[in-house]
mmCIF file of C-alpha atoms in Angstrom:
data_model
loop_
_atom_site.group_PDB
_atom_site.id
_atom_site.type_symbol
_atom_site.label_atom_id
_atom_site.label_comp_id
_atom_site.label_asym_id
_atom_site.label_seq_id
_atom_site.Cartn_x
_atom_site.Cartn_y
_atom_site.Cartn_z
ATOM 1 C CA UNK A 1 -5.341 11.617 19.179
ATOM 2 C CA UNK A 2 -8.506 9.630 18.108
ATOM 3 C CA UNK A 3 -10.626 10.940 15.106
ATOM 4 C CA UNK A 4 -12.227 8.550 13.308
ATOM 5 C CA UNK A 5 -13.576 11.517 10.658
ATOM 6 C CA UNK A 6 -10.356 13.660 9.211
ATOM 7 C CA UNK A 7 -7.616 13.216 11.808
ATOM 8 C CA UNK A 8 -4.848 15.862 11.825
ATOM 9 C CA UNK A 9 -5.730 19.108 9.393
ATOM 10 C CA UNK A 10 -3.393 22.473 9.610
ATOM 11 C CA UNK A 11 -4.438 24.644 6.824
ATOM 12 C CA UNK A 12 -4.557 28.380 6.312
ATOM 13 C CA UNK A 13 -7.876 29.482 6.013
ATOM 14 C CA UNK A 14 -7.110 31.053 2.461
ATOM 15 C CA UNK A 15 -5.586 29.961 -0.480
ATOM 16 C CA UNK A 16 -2.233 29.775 1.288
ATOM 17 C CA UNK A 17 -0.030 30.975 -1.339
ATOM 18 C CA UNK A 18 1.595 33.250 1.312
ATOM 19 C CA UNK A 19 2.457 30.832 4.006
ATOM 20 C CA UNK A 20 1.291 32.445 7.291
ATOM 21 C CA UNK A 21 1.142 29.466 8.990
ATOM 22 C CA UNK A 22 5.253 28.192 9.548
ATOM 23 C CA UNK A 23 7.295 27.528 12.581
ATOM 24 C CA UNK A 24 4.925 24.514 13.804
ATOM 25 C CA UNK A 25 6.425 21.802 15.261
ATOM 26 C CA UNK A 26 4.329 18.124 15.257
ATOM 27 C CA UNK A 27 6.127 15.398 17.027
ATOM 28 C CA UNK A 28 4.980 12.185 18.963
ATOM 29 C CA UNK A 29 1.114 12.028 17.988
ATOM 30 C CA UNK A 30 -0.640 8.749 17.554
ATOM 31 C CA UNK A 31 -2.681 9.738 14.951
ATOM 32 C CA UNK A 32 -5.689 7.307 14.625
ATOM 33 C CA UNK A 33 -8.226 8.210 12.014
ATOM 34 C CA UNK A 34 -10.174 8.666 8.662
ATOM 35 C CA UNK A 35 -9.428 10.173 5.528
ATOM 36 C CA UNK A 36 -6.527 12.289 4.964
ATOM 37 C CA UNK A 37 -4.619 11.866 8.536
ATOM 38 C CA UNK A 38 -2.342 14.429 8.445
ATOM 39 C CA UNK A 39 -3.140 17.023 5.759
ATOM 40 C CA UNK A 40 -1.014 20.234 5.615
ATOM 41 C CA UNK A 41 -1.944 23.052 3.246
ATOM 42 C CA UNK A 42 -0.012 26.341 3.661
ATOM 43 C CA UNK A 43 2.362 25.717 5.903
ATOM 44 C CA UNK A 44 5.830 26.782 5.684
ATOM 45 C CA UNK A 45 9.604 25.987 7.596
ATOM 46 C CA UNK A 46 7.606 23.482 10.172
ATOM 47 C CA UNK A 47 8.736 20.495 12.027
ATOM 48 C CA UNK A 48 6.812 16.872 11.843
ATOM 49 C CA UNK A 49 8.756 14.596 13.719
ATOM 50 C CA UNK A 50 7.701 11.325 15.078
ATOM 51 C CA UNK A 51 4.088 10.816 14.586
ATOM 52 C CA UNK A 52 2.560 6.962 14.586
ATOM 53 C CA UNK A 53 -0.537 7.551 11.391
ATOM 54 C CA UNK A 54 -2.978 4.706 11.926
ATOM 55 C CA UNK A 55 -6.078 4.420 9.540
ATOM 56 C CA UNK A 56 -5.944 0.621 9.937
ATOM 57 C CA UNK A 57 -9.911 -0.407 10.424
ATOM 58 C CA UNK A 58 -10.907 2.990 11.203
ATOM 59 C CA UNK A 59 -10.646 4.479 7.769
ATOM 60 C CA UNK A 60 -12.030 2.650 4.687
ATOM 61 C CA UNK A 61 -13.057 4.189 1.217
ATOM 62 C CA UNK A 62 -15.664 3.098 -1.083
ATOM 63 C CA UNK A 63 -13.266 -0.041 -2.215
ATOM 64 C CA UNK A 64 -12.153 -1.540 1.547
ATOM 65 C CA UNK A 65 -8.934 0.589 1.209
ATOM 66 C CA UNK A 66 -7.455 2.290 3.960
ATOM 67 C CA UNK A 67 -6.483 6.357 3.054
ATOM 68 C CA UNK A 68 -4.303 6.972 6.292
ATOM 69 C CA UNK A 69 -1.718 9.001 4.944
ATOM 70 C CA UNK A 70 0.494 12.509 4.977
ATOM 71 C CA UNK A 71 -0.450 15.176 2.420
ATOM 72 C CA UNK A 72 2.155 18.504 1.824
ATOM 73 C CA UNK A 73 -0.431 20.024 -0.280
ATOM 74 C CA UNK A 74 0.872 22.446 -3.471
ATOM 75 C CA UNK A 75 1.333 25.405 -1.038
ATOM 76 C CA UNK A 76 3.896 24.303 1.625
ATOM 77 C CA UNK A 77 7.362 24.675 1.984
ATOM 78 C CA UNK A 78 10.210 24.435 3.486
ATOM 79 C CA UNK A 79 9.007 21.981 5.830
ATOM 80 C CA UNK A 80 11.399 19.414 7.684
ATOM 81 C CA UNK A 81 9.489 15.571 7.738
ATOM 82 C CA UNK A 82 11.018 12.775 9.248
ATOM 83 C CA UNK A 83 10.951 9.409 11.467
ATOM 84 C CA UNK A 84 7.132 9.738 10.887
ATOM 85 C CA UNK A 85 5.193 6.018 10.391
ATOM 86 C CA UNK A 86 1.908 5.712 8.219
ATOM 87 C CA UNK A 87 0.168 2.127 8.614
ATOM 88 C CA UNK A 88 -1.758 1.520 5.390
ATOM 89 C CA UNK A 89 -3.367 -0.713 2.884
ATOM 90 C CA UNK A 90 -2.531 1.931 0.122
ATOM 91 C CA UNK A 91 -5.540 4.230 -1.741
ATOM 92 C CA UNK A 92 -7.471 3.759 -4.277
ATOM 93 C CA UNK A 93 -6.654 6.970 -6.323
ATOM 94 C CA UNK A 94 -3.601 6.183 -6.758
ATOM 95 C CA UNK A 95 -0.913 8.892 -5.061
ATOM 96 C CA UNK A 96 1.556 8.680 -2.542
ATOM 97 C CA UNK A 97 1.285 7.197 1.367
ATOM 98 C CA UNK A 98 3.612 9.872 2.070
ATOM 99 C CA UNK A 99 2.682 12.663 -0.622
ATOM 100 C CA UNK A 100 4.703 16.182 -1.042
ATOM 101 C CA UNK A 101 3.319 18.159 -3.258
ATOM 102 C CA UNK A 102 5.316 21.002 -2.223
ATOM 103 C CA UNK A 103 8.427 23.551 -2.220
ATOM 104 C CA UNK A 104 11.598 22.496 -0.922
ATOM 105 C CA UNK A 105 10.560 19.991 1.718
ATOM 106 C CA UNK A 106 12.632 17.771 3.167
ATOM 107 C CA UNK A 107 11.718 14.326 3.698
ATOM 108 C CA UNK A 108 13.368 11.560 5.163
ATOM 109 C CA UNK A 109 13.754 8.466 6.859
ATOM 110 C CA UNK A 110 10.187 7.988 7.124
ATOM 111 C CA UNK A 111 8.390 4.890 7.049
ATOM 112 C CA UNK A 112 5.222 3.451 5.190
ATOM 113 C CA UNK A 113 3.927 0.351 6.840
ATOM 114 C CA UNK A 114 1.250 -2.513 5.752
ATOM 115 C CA UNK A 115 -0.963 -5.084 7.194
ATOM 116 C CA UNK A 116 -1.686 -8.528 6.637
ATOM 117 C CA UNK A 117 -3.668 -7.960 4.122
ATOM 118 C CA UNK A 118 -2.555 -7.304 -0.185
ATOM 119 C CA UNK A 119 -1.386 -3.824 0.081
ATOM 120 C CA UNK A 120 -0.606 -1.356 -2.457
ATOM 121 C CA UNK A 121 2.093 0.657 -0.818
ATOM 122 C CA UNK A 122 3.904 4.216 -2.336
ATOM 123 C CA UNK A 123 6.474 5.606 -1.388
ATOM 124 C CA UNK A 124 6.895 9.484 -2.388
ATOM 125 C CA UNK A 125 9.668 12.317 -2.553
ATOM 126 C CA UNK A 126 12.688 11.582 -0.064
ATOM 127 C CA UNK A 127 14.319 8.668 1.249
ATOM 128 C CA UNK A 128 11.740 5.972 3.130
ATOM 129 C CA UNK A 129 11.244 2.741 4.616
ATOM 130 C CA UNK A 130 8.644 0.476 2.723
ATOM 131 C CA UNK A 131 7.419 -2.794 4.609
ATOM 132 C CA UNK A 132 4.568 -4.852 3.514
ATOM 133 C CA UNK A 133 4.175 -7.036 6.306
ATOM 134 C CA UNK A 134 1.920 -10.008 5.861
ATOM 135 C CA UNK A 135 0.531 -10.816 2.076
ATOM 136 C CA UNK A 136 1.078 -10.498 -0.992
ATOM 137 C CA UNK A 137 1.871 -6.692 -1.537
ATOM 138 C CA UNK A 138 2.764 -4.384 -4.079
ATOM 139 C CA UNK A 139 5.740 -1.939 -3.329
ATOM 140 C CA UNK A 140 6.617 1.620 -4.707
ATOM 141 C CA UNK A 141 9.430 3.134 -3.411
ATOM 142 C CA UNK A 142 9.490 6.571 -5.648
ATOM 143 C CA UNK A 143 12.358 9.007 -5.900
ATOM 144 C CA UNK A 144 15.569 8.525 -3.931
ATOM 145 C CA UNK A 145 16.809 6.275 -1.872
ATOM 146 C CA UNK A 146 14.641 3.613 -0.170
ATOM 147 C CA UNK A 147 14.722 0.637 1.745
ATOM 148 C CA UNK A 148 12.249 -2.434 1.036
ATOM 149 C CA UNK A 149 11.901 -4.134 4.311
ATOM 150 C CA UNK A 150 11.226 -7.735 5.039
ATOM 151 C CA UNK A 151 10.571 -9.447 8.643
ATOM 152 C CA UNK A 152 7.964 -10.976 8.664
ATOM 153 C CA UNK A 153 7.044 -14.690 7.833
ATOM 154 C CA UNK A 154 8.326 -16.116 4.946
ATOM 155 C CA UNK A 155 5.247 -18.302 3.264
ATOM 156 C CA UNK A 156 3.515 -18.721 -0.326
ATOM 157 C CA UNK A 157 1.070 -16.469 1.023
ATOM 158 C CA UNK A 158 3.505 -13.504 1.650
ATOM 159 C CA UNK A 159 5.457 -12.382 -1.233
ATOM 160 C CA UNK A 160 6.039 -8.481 -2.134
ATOM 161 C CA UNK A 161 6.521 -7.616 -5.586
ATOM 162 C CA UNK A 162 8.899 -4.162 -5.696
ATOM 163 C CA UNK A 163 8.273 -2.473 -9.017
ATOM 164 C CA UNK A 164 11.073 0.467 -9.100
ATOM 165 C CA UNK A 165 14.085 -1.074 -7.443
ATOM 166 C CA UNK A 166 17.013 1.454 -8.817
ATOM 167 C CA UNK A 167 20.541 0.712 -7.663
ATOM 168 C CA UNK A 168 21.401 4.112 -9.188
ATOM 169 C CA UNK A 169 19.131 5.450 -7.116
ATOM 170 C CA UNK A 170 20.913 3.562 -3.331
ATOM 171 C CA UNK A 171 17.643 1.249 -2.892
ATOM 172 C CA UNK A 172 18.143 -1.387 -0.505
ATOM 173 C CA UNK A 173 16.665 -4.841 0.348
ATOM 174 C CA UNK A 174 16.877 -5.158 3.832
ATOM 175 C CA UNK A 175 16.678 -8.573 5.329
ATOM 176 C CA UNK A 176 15.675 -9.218 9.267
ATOM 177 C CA UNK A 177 18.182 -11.347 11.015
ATOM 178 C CA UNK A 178 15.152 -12.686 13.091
ATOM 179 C CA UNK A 179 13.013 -13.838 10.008
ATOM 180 C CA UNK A 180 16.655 -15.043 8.370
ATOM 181 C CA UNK A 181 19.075 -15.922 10.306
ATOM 182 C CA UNK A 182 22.722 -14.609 10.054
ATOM 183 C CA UNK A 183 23.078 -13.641 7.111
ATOM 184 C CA UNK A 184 25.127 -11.218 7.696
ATOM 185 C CA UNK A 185 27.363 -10.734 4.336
ATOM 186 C CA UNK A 186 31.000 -10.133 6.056
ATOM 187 C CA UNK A 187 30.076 -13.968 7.667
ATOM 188 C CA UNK A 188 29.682 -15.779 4.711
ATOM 189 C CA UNK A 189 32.336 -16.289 2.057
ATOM 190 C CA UNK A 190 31.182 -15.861 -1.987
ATOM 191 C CA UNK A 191 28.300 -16.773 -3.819
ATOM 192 C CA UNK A 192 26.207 -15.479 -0.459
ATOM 193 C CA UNK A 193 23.760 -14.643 -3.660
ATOM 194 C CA UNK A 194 23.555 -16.143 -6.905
ATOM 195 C CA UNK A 195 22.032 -15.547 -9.993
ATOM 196 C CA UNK A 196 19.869 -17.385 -12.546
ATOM 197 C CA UNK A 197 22.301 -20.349 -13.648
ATOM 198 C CA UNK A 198 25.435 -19.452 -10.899
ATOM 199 C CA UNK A 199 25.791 -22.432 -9.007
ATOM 200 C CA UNK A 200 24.507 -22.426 -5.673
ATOM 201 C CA UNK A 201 27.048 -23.370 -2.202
ATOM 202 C CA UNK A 202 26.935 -23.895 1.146
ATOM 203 C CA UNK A 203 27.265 -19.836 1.699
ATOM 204 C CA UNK A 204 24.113 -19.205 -0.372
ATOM 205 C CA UNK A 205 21.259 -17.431 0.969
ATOM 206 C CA UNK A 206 19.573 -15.489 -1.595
ATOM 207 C CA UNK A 207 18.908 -16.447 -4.931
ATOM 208 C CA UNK A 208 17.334 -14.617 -7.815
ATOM 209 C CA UNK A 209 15.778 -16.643 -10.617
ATOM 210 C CA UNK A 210 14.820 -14.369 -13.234
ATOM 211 C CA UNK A 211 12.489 -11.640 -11.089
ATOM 212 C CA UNK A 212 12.098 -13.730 -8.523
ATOM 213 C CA UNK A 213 14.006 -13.912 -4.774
ATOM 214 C CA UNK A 214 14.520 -16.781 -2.778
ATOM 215 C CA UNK A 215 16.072 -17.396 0.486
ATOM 216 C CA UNK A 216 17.501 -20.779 1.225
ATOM 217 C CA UNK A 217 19.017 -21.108 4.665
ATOM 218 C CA UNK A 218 21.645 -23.570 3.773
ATOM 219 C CA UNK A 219 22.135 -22.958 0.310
ATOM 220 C CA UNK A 220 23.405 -26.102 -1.148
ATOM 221 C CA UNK A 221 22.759 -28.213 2.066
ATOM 222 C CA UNK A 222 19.460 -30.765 2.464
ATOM 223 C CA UNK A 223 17.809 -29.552 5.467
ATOM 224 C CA UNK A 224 15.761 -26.354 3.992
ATOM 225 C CA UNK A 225 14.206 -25.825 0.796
ATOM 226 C CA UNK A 226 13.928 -22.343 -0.804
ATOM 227 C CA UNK A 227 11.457 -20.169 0.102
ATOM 228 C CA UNK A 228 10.438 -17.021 -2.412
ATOM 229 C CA UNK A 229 9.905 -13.989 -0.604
ATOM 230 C CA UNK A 230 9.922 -10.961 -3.244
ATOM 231 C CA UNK A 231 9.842 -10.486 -7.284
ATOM 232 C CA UNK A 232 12.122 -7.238 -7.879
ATOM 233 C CA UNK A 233 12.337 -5.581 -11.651
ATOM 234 C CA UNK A 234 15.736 -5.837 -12.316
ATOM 235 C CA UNK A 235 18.980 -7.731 -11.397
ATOM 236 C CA UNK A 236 20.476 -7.674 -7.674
ATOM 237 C CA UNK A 237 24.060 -7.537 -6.528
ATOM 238 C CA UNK A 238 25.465 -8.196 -3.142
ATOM 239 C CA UNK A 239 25.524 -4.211 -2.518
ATOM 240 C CA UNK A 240 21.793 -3.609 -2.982
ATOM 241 C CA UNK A 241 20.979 -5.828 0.559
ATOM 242 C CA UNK A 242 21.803 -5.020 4.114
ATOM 243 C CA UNK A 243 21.221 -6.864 6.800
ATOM 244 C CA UNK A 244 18.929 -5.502 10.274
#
């Protein structure tokens, strides 16, 4: 599907407070297109499973910014939402990639996706998958648990600053074994990361100075330098990465 105006619209006709629309299912769209791209307004105990949301250089507001995104407007519920992918540079007004402004929706494993470009990505309700790609981005997981993703190229131009990192919450930092190595934790002994003054060994990989993460890919050896990849808001522990 190729709509470069609104993309994909279900909406009851009326307010929508009684839900006559419900028992949709939505899976497997490439959804290419301006504005809202999916934008669901009284729907009820529906299915959206699967669907690629593209706005990339096809949808740009006032300020260059790309508004591809899912919208559960105030009167939807019920609603089952998962494995979906939105590719954005974030919005300018400031909500959600993935927004549920709904009843009792469940949301999960979803995944927000940048460019190369300095995005502004959010997360929303429900448990996602946040990966800035290329550039220097800015990260928002919201509620629940999600997973900050890194493969791509580690350089001084690409470094992702996460703002709500919980550990209460079961956030992760998930590390590409082709952009890192093997850094698999249950292959390297301790000190695989290290904090502030901790000294730093052959096993280290990551390193957090402050609010700022490193990789290294011999830790104490000569051969590579450190490389900063991410500035987090609050202290890491070996439990808060996984490796993909």
């Amino acid at each position: 599907m190729n709509n470069e105006e609104y993309g994909l619209v279900i909406s009851e006709r009326a307010s929508g407070v009684d839900h006559e629309i419900n028992n949709v299912l939505v899976e497997g769209n490439q959804i290419i297109g301006n504005g809202f791209d999916v934008r669901i307004n009284g729907v009820s105990d529906s299915q959206f499973f699967d669907n690629f949301i593209d706005g990339v250089d096809t949808a740009l507001s006032d300020d260059g910014r790309v508004l591809a995104s899912i919208i559960f407007n105030n009167e939807t519920s019920g609603n089952t939402v998962s494995g979906n992918t939105v590719v954005t540079t974030g919005n300018e007004v400031g909500r959600a990639d993935i927004d549920d402004r709904g009843q009792d929706n469940e949301l999960y494993d979803n995944v927000v996706m940048g460019t190369d470009r300095d995005d502004d990505l959010k997360g929303g309700l429900g448990s996602e998958v946040i990966n800035g790609g290329l550039g220097r981005d800015v990260l928002t997981g919201g509620d629940d648990a999600d997973t900050f993703s890194f493969d791509s190229e580690l350089s001084a131009d690409n470094i992702d600053t996460i703002v709500d990192f919980s550990s209460d919450e079961g956030d992760k930092v998930a590390l590409s074994e082709v952009v890192f190595g093997d850094v698999s934790l249950d292959k390297l002994e301790n000190n695989w990361l290290v904090t502030d003054d901790e000294e730093v060994d052959s096993n280290t990989r990551i390193i957090q100075k402050g609010d700022d993460l490193y990789f290294d890919a011999d830790g104490s050896g000569t051969d590579f330098s450190e490389v900063q990849f991410a500035t987090v808001n609050q202290a890491l522990t070996v439990d808060d990465f996984v490796v993909m």
